[in-house]
Tab-separated table of N, CA and C in Angstrom:
chain	number	residue	atom	x	y	z
A	4	UNK	N	0.814	-1.373	-0.135
A	4	UNK	CA	0.159	0.062	0.083
A	4	UNK	C	0.456	1.168	0.013
A	5	UNK	N	1.728	1.083	0.912
A	5	UNK	CA	3.249	2.275	0.883
A	5	UNK	C	3.213	2.487	-0.569
A	6	UNK	N	3.740	1.502	-0.706
A	6	UNK	CA	4.470	1.535	-3.029
A	6	UNK	C	3.371	2.453	-3.920
A	7	UNK	N	2.093	2.014	-3.355
A	7	UNK	CA	1.204	2.399	-4.472
A	7	UNK	C	0.875	4.215	-3.740
A	8	UNK	N	1.439	4.187	-2.587
A	8	UNK	CA	1.130	5.702	-1.528
A	8	UNK	C	2.334	6.247	-2.727
A	9	UNK	N	3.496	6.147	-2.960
A	9	UNK	CA	4.213	6.647	-3.805
A	9	UNK	C	5.625	6.685	-2.321
A	10	UNK	N	5.199	6.456	-1.545
A	10	UNK	CA	5.588	6.648	-0.065
A	10	UNK	C	6.709	5.399	0.302
A	11	UNK	N	7.991	5.302	-0.864
A	11	UNK	CA	8.729	4.306	-1.068
A	11	UNK	C	10.042	3.796	0.030
A	12	UNK	N	10.340	5.318	1.026
A	12	UNK	CA	11.330	4.972	1.422
A	12	UNK	C	10.622	3.981	3.316
A	13	UNK	N	9.047	4.477	3.764
A	13	UNK	CA	8.673	4.228	4.403
A	13	UNK	C	7.617	2.391	3.823
A	14	UNK	N	7.843	1.842	2.171
A	14	UNK	CA	7.415	1.048	2.471
A	14	UNK	C	8.861	-0.119	3.045
A	15	UNK	N	9.865	0.127	2.771
A	15	UNK	CA	11.313	-0.526	2.667
A	15	UNK	C	11.330	-1.761	4.515
A	16	UNK	N	10.848	-0.638	5.521
A	16	UNK	CA	10.854	-1.966	6.324
A	16	UNK	C	9.667	-2.503	6.684
A	17	UNK	N	8.690	-2.776	6.619
A	17	UNK	CA	7.568	-4.072	6.249
A	17	UNK	C	8.092	-4.579	5.671
A	18	UNK	N	8.626	-4.619	3.882
A	18	UNK	CA	9.071	-5.172	3.121
A	18	UNK	C	9.767	-6.049	3.832
A	19	UNK	N	11.402	-5.691	4.166
A	19	UNK	CA	12.292	-5.976	4.619
A	19	UNK	C	11.869	-7.400	6.046
A	20	UNK	N	10.467	-7.095	6.487
A	20	UNK	CA	10.289	-7.651	7.975
A	20	UNK	C	9.214	-9.293	7.733
A	21	UNK	N	8.568	-8.897	5.828
A	21	UNK	CA	7.793	-9.673	5.103
A	21	UNK	C	8.465	-10.648	5.119
A	22	UNK	N	9.608	-10.147	3.852
A	22	UNK	CA	11.047	-11.047	3.724
A	22	UNK	C	11.662	-11.957	4.360
A	23	UNK	N	11.598	-11.256	5.749
A	23	UNK	CA	12.487	-12.133	7.172
A	23	UNK	C	11.328	-13.061	7.106
A	24	UNK	N	10.185	-12.783	8.193
A	24	UNK	CA	9.281	-13.696	8.454
A	24	UNK	C	8.526	-15.044	6.972
A	25	UNK	N	9.293	-14.694	5.602
A	25	UNK	CA	9.416	-16.272	4.707
A	25	UNK	C	9.952	-15.313	4.111
A	26	UNK	N	11.045	-16.221	4.206
A	26	UNK	CA	12.369	-15.993	2.967
A	26	UNK	C	12.014	-16.861	1.752
A	27	UNK	N	10.974	-17.834	1.845
A	27	UNK	CA	11.299	-17.784	0.339
A	27	UNK	C	10.036	-18.121	-0.728
A	28	UNK	N	8.882	-16.235	0.158
A	28	UNK	CA	9.030	-16.594	-1.298
A	28	UNK	C	9.413	-15.605	-2.084
A	29	UNK	N	9.752	-15.975	-3.047
A	29	UNK	CA	10.504	-15.211	-3.666
A	29	UNK	C	10.228	-13.976	-4.501
A	30	UNK	N	8.908	-13.803	-4.919
A	30	UNK	CA	8.373	-12.614	-5.752
A	30	UNK	C	8.531	-11.511	-4.133
A	31	UNK	N	8.309	-11.923	-3.198
A	31	UNK	CA	8.383	-11.059	-2.488
A	31	UNK	C	9.462	-10.016	-1.715
A	32	UNK	N	10.914	-11.536	-2.187
A	32	UNK	CA	12.236	-11.277	-2.037
A	32	UNK	C	12.304	-10.361	-3.731
A	33	UNK	N	12.084	-10.864	-4.934
A	33	UNK	CA	12.477	-9.667	-6.024
A	33	UNK	C	12.029	-8.329	-5.819
A	34	UNK	N	10.397	-8.017	-5.312
A	34	UNK	CA	10.159	-6.632	-4.672
A	34	UNK	C	11.005	-5.855	-4.244
A	35	UNK	N	11.580	-6.638	-2.755
A	35	UNK	CA	12.126	-6.365	-1.571
A	35	UNK	C	13.705	-5.750	-2.919
A	36	UNK	N	14.213	-6.224	-3.792
A	36	UNK	CA	15.060	-5.996	-4.239
A	36	UNK	C	15.107	-4.814	-5.532
A	37	UNK	N	14.211	-4.643	-5.477
A	37	UNK	CA	14.332	-3.642	-6.886
A	37	UNK	C	13.508	-2.593	-6.639
A	38	UNK	N	12.616	-2.830	-4.809
A	38	UNK	CA	13.186	-1.371	-4.311
A	38	UNK	C	13.930	-1.151	-3.473
A	39	UNK	N	15.014	-1.479	-3.239
A	39	UNK	CA	16.307	-1.105	-2.316
A	39	UNK	C	17.033	-0.906	-2.961
A	40	UNK	N	17.558	-1.101	-4.295
A	40	UNK	CA	18.040	-0.722	-5.728
A	40	UNK	C	17.729	0.513	-6.027
A	41	UNK	N	16.218	0.712	-5.997
A	41	UNK	CA	15.932	2.152	-6.692
A	41	UNK	C	15.822	3.357	-5.685
A	42	UNK	N	16.520	2.457	-4.433
A	42	UNK	CA	16.479	3.816	-3.354
A	42	UNK	C	17.604	3.743	-2.457
A	43	UNK	N	18.767	2.638	-3.953
A	43	UNK	CA	19.928	3.513	-3.358
A	43	UNK	C	20.635	2.375	-2.674
A	44	UNK	N	20.370	1.631	-2.017
A	44	UNK	CA	21.062	0.715	-1.303
A	44	UNK	C	21.148	-0.392	-1.889
A	45	UNK	N	22.450	-0.276	-3.255
A	45	UNK	CA	22.150	-1.171	-4.102
A	45	UNK	C	23.037	-2.568	-3.206
A	46	UNK	N	23.638	-2.555	-2.696
A	46	UNK	CA	24.287	-3.767	-2.027
A	46	UNK	C	23.403	-4.248	-1.596
A	47	UNK	N	22.419	-4.333	-0.502
A	47	UNK	CA	21.432	-4.886	-0.177
A	47	UNK	C	20.334	-6.130	-0.893
A	48	UNK	N	20.518	-4.464	-1.835
A	48	UNK	CA	19.841	-5.517	-3.253
A	48	UNK	C	20.188	-6.350	-4.006
A	49	UNK	N	21.666	-6.249	-3.993
A	49	UNK	CA	22.404	-7.039	-5.221
A	49	UNK	C	22.544	-8.572	-4.043
A	50	UNK	N	22.307	-8.680	-3.084
A	50	UNK	CA	22.571	-9.494	-1.619
A	50	UNK	C	21.312	-10.001	-2.382
A	51	UNK	N	20.016	-9.369	-2.171
A	51	UNK	CA	18.867	-10.253	-2.012
A	51	UNK	C	18.546	-11.296	-3.706
A	52	UNK	N	19.186	-10.397	-4.408
A	52	UNK	CA	18.983	-11.460	-5.567
A	52	UNK	C	20.063	-12.223	-5.885
A	53	UNK	N	21.131	-12.429	-4.783
A	53	UNK	CA	22.484	-13.005	-4.878
A	53	UNK	C	20.831	-14.571	-3.944
A	54	UNK	N	20.264	-14.275	-2.778
A	54	UNK	CA	20.071	-15.132	-2.244
A	54	UNK	C	18.582	-15.733	-3.397
A	55	UNK	N	18.509	-14.997	-3.750
A	55	UNK	CA	16.933	-15.459	-4.784
A	55	UNK	C	17.201	-16.543	-5.848
A	56	UNK	N	18.806	-16.096	-6.697
A	56	UNK	CA	19.398	-17.301	-7.327
A	56	UNK	C	19.411	-18.089	-6.682
A	57	UNK	N	20.391	-18.415	-5.635
A	57	UNK	CA	20.174	-19.192	-4.787
A	57	UNK	C	18.840	-19.954	-4.471
A	58	UNK	N	18.555	-20.214	-3.945
A	58	UNK	CA	16.648	-20.184	-4.123
A	58	UNK	C	16.084	-20.316	-5.431
A	59	UNK	N	16.558	-20.029	-6.328
A	59	UNK	CA	16.050	-20.768	-7.728
A	59	UNK	C	16.828	-20.477	-9.060
A	60	UNK	N	17.993	-21.808	-8.857
A	60	UNK	CA	19.177	-20.905	-9.505
A	60	UNK	C	19.343	-21.379	-11.300
A	61	UNK	N	18.292	-22.048	-11.495
A	61	UNK	CA	17.257	-22.747	-12.545
A	61	UNK	C	17.237	-21.632	-13.564
A	62	UNK	N	16.790	-20.024	-12.962
A	62	UNK	CA	15.320	-19.354	-14.012
A	62	UNK	C	16.829	-18.458	-14.033
A	63	UNK	N	16.574	-18.342	-16.068
A	63	UNK	CA	17.182	-17.082	-17.125
A	63	UNK	C	17.378	-16.028	-16.961
A	64	UNK	N	15.683	-15.583	-16.004
A	64	UNK	CA	15.845	-14.238	-16.041
A	64	UNK	C	16.051	-13.641	-15.453
A	65	UNK	N	16.541	-14.569	-14.030
A	65	UNK	CA	17.092	-14.173	-13.218
A	65	UNK	C	18.365	-13.131	-13.451
A	66	UNK	N	19.397	-14.328	-13.471
A	66	UNK	CA	20.837	-15.118	-14.412
A	66	UNK	C	20.659	-13.729	-14.678
A	67	UNK	N	19.700	-13.202	-15.687
A	67	UNK	CA	19.845	-11.929	-16.597
A	67	UNK	C	19.930	-11.154	-15.880
A	68	UNK	N	19.199	-10.671	-15.342
A	68	UNK	CA	18.681	-9.462	-14.973
A	68	UNK	C	19.427	-9.370	-13.323
A	69	UNK	N	20.297	-9.927	-12.588
A	69	UNK	CA	21.530	-9.940	-12.073
A	69	UNK	C	22.456	-9.710	-12.429
A	70	UNK	N	23.169	-10.006	-14.107
A	70	UNK	CA	24.257	-9.932	-14.255
A	70	UNK	C	23.737	-8.319	-14.894
A	71	UNK	N	23.245	-7.856	-15.349
A	71	UNK	CA	22.653	-6.546	-15.953
A	71	UNK	C	23.117	-5.447	-14.970
A	72	UNK	N	23.156	-6.228	-13.640
A	72	UNK	CA	22.807	-5.326	-12.409
A	72	UNK	C	24.366	-5.101	-12.148
A	73	UNK	N	24.594	-6.832	-11.426
A	73	UNK	CA	25.889	-6.688	-11.729
A	73	UNK	C	27.592	-5.921	-12.187
A	74	UNK	N	26.685	-5.635	-14.087
A	74	UNK	CA	27.924	-5.109	-14.954
A	74	UNK	C	27.542	-3.798	-14.824
A	75	UNK	N	27.107	-2.974	-14.559
A	75	UNK	CA	26.093	-1.758	-15.178
A	75	UNK	C	24.931	-0.551	-14.485
A	76	UNK	N	25.347	-1.143	-12.749
A	76	UNK	CA	24.339	-0.345	-11.747
A	76	UNK	C	26.158	0.609	-11.383
A	77	UNK	N	25.516	1.856	-11.561
A	77	UNK	CA	26.245	2.660	-11.148
A	77	UNK	C	27.162	3.165	-10.242
A	78	UNK	N	26.829	2.428	-9.113
A	78	UNK	CA	26.998	2.211	-7.556
A	78	UNK	C	27.996	0.725	-7.867
A	79	UNK	N	29.545	1.877	-7.465
A	79	UNK	CA	30.440	0.358	-7.849
A	79	UNK	C	30.293	-0.732	-6.837
A	80	UNK	N	29.309	-0.841	-5.201
A	80	UNK	CA	29.040	-2.230	-4.617
A	80	UNK	C	28.703	-2.902	-4.915
A	81	UNK	N	27.623	-2.593	-6.349
A	81	UNK	CA	26.842	-3.480	-6.640
A	81	UNK	C	27.718	-3.850	-7.284
A	82	UNK	N	28.419	-3.797	-8.555
A	82	UNK	CA	28.451	-3.922	-9.176
A	82	UNK	C	30.070	-5.541	-8.691
A	83	UNK	N	30.598	-6.585	-9.842
A	83	UNK	CA	30.722	-7.805	-10.035
A	83	UNK	C	30.312	-7.811	-11.130
A	84	UNK	N	31.542	-8.236	-11.647
A	84	UNK	CA	32.240	-8.618	-12.939
A	84	UNK	C	32.433	-9.341	-13.593
A	85	UNK	N	33.306	-9.869	-12.733
A	85	UNK	CA	33.142	-12.427	-12.739
A	85	UNK	C	31.981	-12.612	-12.987
A	86	UNK	N	31.472	-12.295	-11.404
A	86	UNK	CA	29.955	-13.416	-11.396
A	86	UNK	C	28.657	-13.035	-12.115
A	87	UNK	N	29.236	-11.715	-13.094
A	87	UNK	CA	28.580	-11.400	-13.879
A	87	UNK	C	28.527	-12.214	-15.595
A	88	UNK	N	29.735	-12.483	-15.368
A	88	UNK	CA	30.118	-13.173	-16.500
A	88	UNK	C	29.757	-14.694	-16.310
A	89	UNK	N	30.437	-14.722	-14.533
A	89	UNK	CA	29.809	-16.338	-14.686
A	89	UNK	C	28.296	-16.962	-14.640
A	90	UNK	N	27.644	-15.936	-14.535
A	90	UNK	CA	25.779	-15.974	-14.378
A	90	UNK	C	25.538	-16.000	-16.617
A	91	UNK	N	26.475	-14.776	-17.059
A	91	UNK	CA	26.101	-14.839	-18.294
A	91	UNK	C	26.295	-16.701	-18.564
A	92	UNK	N	27.825	-16.753	-19.089
A	92	UNK	CA	27.317	-18.138	-19.737
A	92	UNK	C	27.452	-19.316	-18.969
A	93	UNK	N	26.721	-19.231	-17.630
A	93	UNK	CA	26.031	-20.329	-17.164
A	93	UNK	C	24.623	-20.505	-18.128
A	94	UNK	N	24.243	-18.937	-18.442
A	94	UNK	CA	22.418	-18.692	-18.451
A	94	UNK	C	21.616	-19.495	-20.111
A	95	UNK	N	21.232	-20.886	-19.946
A	95	UNK	CA	20.731	-21.132	-21.276
A	95	UNK	C	19.384	-20.098	-21.575
A	96	UNK	N	19.255	-19.158	-22.500
A	96	UNK	CA	18.570	-19.091	-22.959
A	96	UNK	C	17.716	-20.026	-23.607
A	97	UNK	N	15.816	-19.683	-23.867
A	97	UNK	CA	15.351	-20.928	-24.453
A	97	UNK	C	15.835	-20.093	-25.758
A	98	UNK	N	15.986	-20.956	-27.191
A	98	UNK	CA	15.367	-20.522	-28.300
A	98	UNK	C	16.736	-20.025	-28.869
A	99	UNK	N	16.413	-19.419	-29.967
A	99	UNK	CA	17.159	-19.005	-30.699
A	99	UNK	C	18.708	-17.522	-29.918
A	100	UNK	N	19.184	-17.843	-30.746
A	100	UNK	CA	19.964	-16.079	-30.444
A	100	UNK	C	19.780	-14.736	-29.851
A	101	UNK	N	19.226	-14.192	-28.722
A	101	UNK	CA	18.630	-13.241	-28.876
A	101	UNK	C	19.781	-11.903	-27.949
A	102	UNK	N	19.656	-10.672	-29.774
A	102	UNK	CA	19.949	-9.047	-29.265
A	102	UNK	C	19.797	-8.913	-27.376
A	103	UNK	N	18.980	-9.475	-26.900
A	103	UNK	CA	19.279	-8.076	-25.536
A	103	UNK	C	19.774	-9.265	-24.325
A	104	UNK	N	20.205	-10.612	-24.821
A	104	UNK	CA	20.659	-11.530	-24.060
A	104	UNK	C	22.503	-10.384	-24.452
A	105	UNK	N	23.046	-10.650	-25.377
A	105	UNK	CA	24.268	-10.814	-26.212
A	105	UNK	C	24.464	-9.005	-25.607
A	106	UNK	N	23.328	-7.851	-25.259
A	106	UNK	CA	23.592	-7.316	-24.491
A	106	UNK	C	24.004	-6.683	-23.325
A	107	UNK	N	23.341	-7.560	-22.670
A	107	UNK	CA	23.735	-8.498	-21.346
A	107	UNK	C	25.321	-8.258	-21.308
A	108	UNK	N	25.321	-10.089	-21.854
A	108	UNK	CA	26.481	-10.685	-21.673
A	108	UNK	C	27.282	-9.982	-21.975
A	109	UNK	N	27.908	-8.680	-22.758
A	109	UNK	CA	29.118	-7.436	-23.893
A	109	UNK	C	28.818	-7.058	-21.913
A	110	UNK	N	28.219	-6.455	-21.910
A	110	UNK	CA	28.257	-6.264	-20.354
A	110	UNK	C	28.749	-6.435	-19.499
A	111	UNK	N	28.599	-6.994	-19.113
A	111	UNK	CA	28.959	-8.219	-18.006
A	111	UNK	C	30.823	-8.273	-18.665
A	112	UNK	N	30.731	-8.628	-19.984
A	112	UNK	CA	32.476	-8.731	-20.342
A	112	UNK	C	33.250	-7.853	-20.047
A	113	UNK	N	32.543	-6.578	-20.399
A	113	UNK	CA	33.719	-4.935	-19.653
A	113	UNK	C	33.235	-4.801	-18.957
A	114	UNK	N	32.807	-5.374	-17.841
A	114	UNK	CA	32.864	-5.537	-16.318
A	114	UNK	C	33.832	-5.637	-16.218
A	115	UNK	N	33.887	-6.745	-17.006
A	115	UNK	CA	35.543	-8.025	-16.388
A	115	UNK	C	36.688	-7.452	-16.673
A	116	UNK	N	36.365	-7.025	-17.643
A	116	UNK	CA	37.944	-5.987	-18.282
A	116	UNK	C	38.386	-6.930	-19.922
A	117	UNK	N	37.683	-8.203	-20.176
A	117	UNK	CA	37.654	-8.626	-21.167
A	117	UNK	C	36.411	-7.795	-22.284
A	118	UNK	N	37.422	-6.511	-22.817
A	118	UNK	CA	36.921	-5.961	-23.836
A	118	UNK	C	37.236	-6.700	-24.949
A	119	UNK	N	37.440	-7.226	-25.894
A	119	UNK	CA	37.840	-8.316	-27.052
A	119	UNK	C	36.273	-8.703	-27.168
A	120	UNK	N	36.209	-8.907	-26.090
A	120	UNK	CA	34.910	-10.087	-25.507
A	120	UNK	C	33.645	-9.192	-26.023
A	121	UNK	N	33.547	-8.470	-25.423
A	121	UNK	CA	32.534	-8.080	-24.870
A	121	UNK	C	32.211	-6.919	-26.910
A	122	UNK	N	32.998	-6.473	-27.352
A	122	UNK	CA	32.942	-5.670	-28.339
A	122	UNK	C	32.661	-7.172	-29.696
A	123	UNK	N	32.958	-7.971	-29.474
A	123	UNK	CA	32.803	-9.254	-30.605
A	123	UNK	C	31.094	-9.560	-30.190
A	124	UNK	N	30.539	-9.865	-28.894
A	124	UNK	CA	29.022	-10.229	-28.500
A	124	UNK	C	28.252	-8.761	-28.402
A	125	UNK	N	28.982	-7.189	-28.376
A	125	UNK	CA	27.568	-6.330	-28.708
A	125	UNK	C	27.896	-6.370	-30.623
A	126	UNK	N	28.980	-6.491	-30.592
A	126	UNK	CA	28.852	-6.468	-32.513
A	126	UNK	C	27.663	-7.738	-32.424
A	127	UNK	N	27.422	-8.393	-32.540
A	127	UNK	CA	26.845	-9.970	-32.876
A	127	UNK	C	24.998	-9.417	-32.155
A	128	UNK	N	25.802	-8.609	-30.740
A	128	UNK	CA	23.815	-8.896	-31.311
A	128	UNK	C	23.707	-7.166	-31.471
A	129	UNK	N	24.514	-6.153	-31.709
A	129	UNK	CA	23.792	-5.219	-33.074
A	129	UNK	C	23.281	-5.967	-33.730
A	130	UNK	N	24.200	-6.729	-34.842
A	130	UNK	CA	23.485	-7.243	-35.702
A	130	UNK	C	22.415	-8.168	-36.110
A	131	UNK	N	22.155	-8.197	-34.874
A	131	UNK	CA	20.709	-9.215	-35.001
A	131	UNK	C	19.107	-8.754	-34.324
A	132	UNK	N	19.637	-7.881	-33.357
A	132	UNK	CA	18.731	-5.897	-33.269
A	132	UNK	C	18.813	-4.964	-33.929
A	133	UNK	N	19.284	-5.361	-35.166
A	133	UNK	CA	18.746	-4.726	-37.358
A	133	UNK	C	17.689	-4.827	-37.676
A	134	UNK	N	16.964	-6.096	-36.830
A	134	UNK	CA	15.781	-6.391	-37.897
A	134	UNK	C	14.569	-5.873	-36.926
A	135	UNK	N	14.622	-5.497	-35.635
A	135	UNK	CA	14.087	-5.187	-34.630
A	135	UNK	C	13.180	-4.542	-35.108
A	136	UNK	N	12.228	-3.503	-33.997
A	136	UNK	CA	11.162	-2.115	-34.406
A	136	UNK	C	12.077	-2.600	-32.751
A	137	UNK	N	12.140	-0.436	-32.490
A	137	UNK	CA	12.527	0.218	-31.336
A	137	UNK	C	14.076	0.396	-32.193
A	138	UNK	N	15.265	1.184	-30.318
A	138	UNK	CA	16.009	1.359	-30.043
A	138	UNK	C	16.988	0.211	-29.875
A	139	UNK	N	16.611	-1.185	-29.827
A	139	UNK	CA	17.276	-1.839	-28.945
A	139	UNK	C	18.984	-1.476	-30.305
A	140	UNK	N	19.087	-0.997	-31.043
A	140	UNK	CA	20.234	-1.744	-31.994
A	140	UNK	C	21.566	-0.771	-32.237
A	141	UNK	N	20.482	0.563	-31.479
A	141	UNK	CA	20.804	2.024	-31.234
A	141	UNK	C	21.692	2.425	-29.723
A	142	UNK	N	21.224	1.048	-29.099
A	142	UNK	CA	21.463	1.685	-27.800
A	142	UNK	C	23.033	0.393	-27.178
A	143	UNK	N	22.586	-0.831	-28.015
A	143	UNK	CA	23.244	-1.510	-28.861
A	143	UNK	C	25.079	-0.897	-29.184
A	144	UNK	N	25.142	0.066	-29.797
A	144	UNK	CA	25.979	0.810	-30.333
A	144	UNK	C	26.587	2.040	-29.586
A	145	UNK	N	25.663	1.796	-29.053
A	145	UNK	CA	26.516	3.062	-27.674
A	145	UNK	C	26.914	2.307	-26.979
A	146	UNK	N	26.801	1.616	-27.065
A	146	UNK	CA	27.309	0.288	-25.706
A	146	UNK	C	29.493	0.062	-26.538
A	147	UNK	N	28.540	-0.566	-27.518
A	147	UNK	CA	30.139	-0.720	-27.905
A	147	UNK	C	30.726	0.279	-28.105
A	148	UNK	N	30.530	1.497	-28.852
A	148	UNK	CA	31.608	2.386	-28.578
A	148	UNK	C	32.426	2.249	-27.139
A	149	UNK	N	31.098	2.587	-25.968
A	149	UNK	CA	32.309	2.196	-25.038
A	149	UNK	C	33.649	1.306	-24.646
A	150	UNK	N	32.920	0.543	-25.014
A	150	UNK	CA	33.888	-1.129	-25.131
A	150	UNK	C	35.104	-0.609	-26.290
A	151	UNK	N	34.616	-0.683	-26.753
A	151	UNK	CA	35.803	-0.102	-28.213
A	151	UNK	C	36.941	0.655	-27.143
A	152	UNK	N	36.138	2.039	-26.395
A	152	UNK	CA	37.402	2.352	-26.342
A	152	UNK	C	37.957	2.018	-24.630
A	153	UNK	N	36.782	1.310	-23.991
A	153	UNK	CA	37.705	0.075	-23.506
A	153	UNK	C	37.239	0.801	-22.255
A	154	UNK	N	35.923	1.176	-21.810
A	154	UNK	CA	35.632	1.668	-20.952
A	154	UNK	C	33.842	0.618	-20.743
A	155	UNK	N	33.455	0.830	-19.446
A	155	UNK	CA	32.217	-0.526	-19.457
A	155	UNK	C	31.424	0.804	-19.333
A	156	UNK	N	29.757	0.269	-19.703
A	156	UNK	CA	28.808	0.838	-19.748
A	156	UNK	C	28.595	1.003	-17.895
A	157	UNK	N	27.697	1.976	-17.885
A	157	UNK	CA	27.013	2.522	-16.249
A	157	UNK	C	26.267	2.983	-16.661
A	158	UNK	N	24.791	1.969	-15.787
A	158	UNK	CA	23.644	2.601	-16.069
A	158	UNK	C	23.314	4.455	-15.756
A	159	UNK	N	22.282	4.580	-16.299
A	159	UNK	CA	22.248	6.919	-15.864
A	159	UNK	C	21.495	6.584	-13.707
A	160	UNK	N	22.290	7.245	-13.407
A	160	UNK	CA	20.589	7.729	-12.101
A	160	UNK	C	20.046	8.144	-11.777
């Protein structure tokens, strides 16, 4: 209710207590992690996502979401390039190769300092994104320029 009223900071403690009371409730833990990340509590939010990953290790969407945060989050205490690369290399999305997946994988490589892999992966993602509507191709192209300059991508604050 507090979140619906826009009182995000006030919603943190009740949500923390709810997760503490029911630690296996994945949806509630994910909500808490997302709220923590948006309210500037990156380390704690990432911690909850890691716990959730331990509870649901086969969830490819969670792996990709966590890898994106670990690779691109503006706060240093939330980033872990080595873990992000491991998550992306172990992720097995169904179906054909997707540009969104490659975009996250390239960001993980860049955060880990593997810029050659980041460039190669981003180029493949950009190529696949060309046939799509929207801005994904341009977004990947902008990140590709960073990787070519040996710089990782950071989400805006």
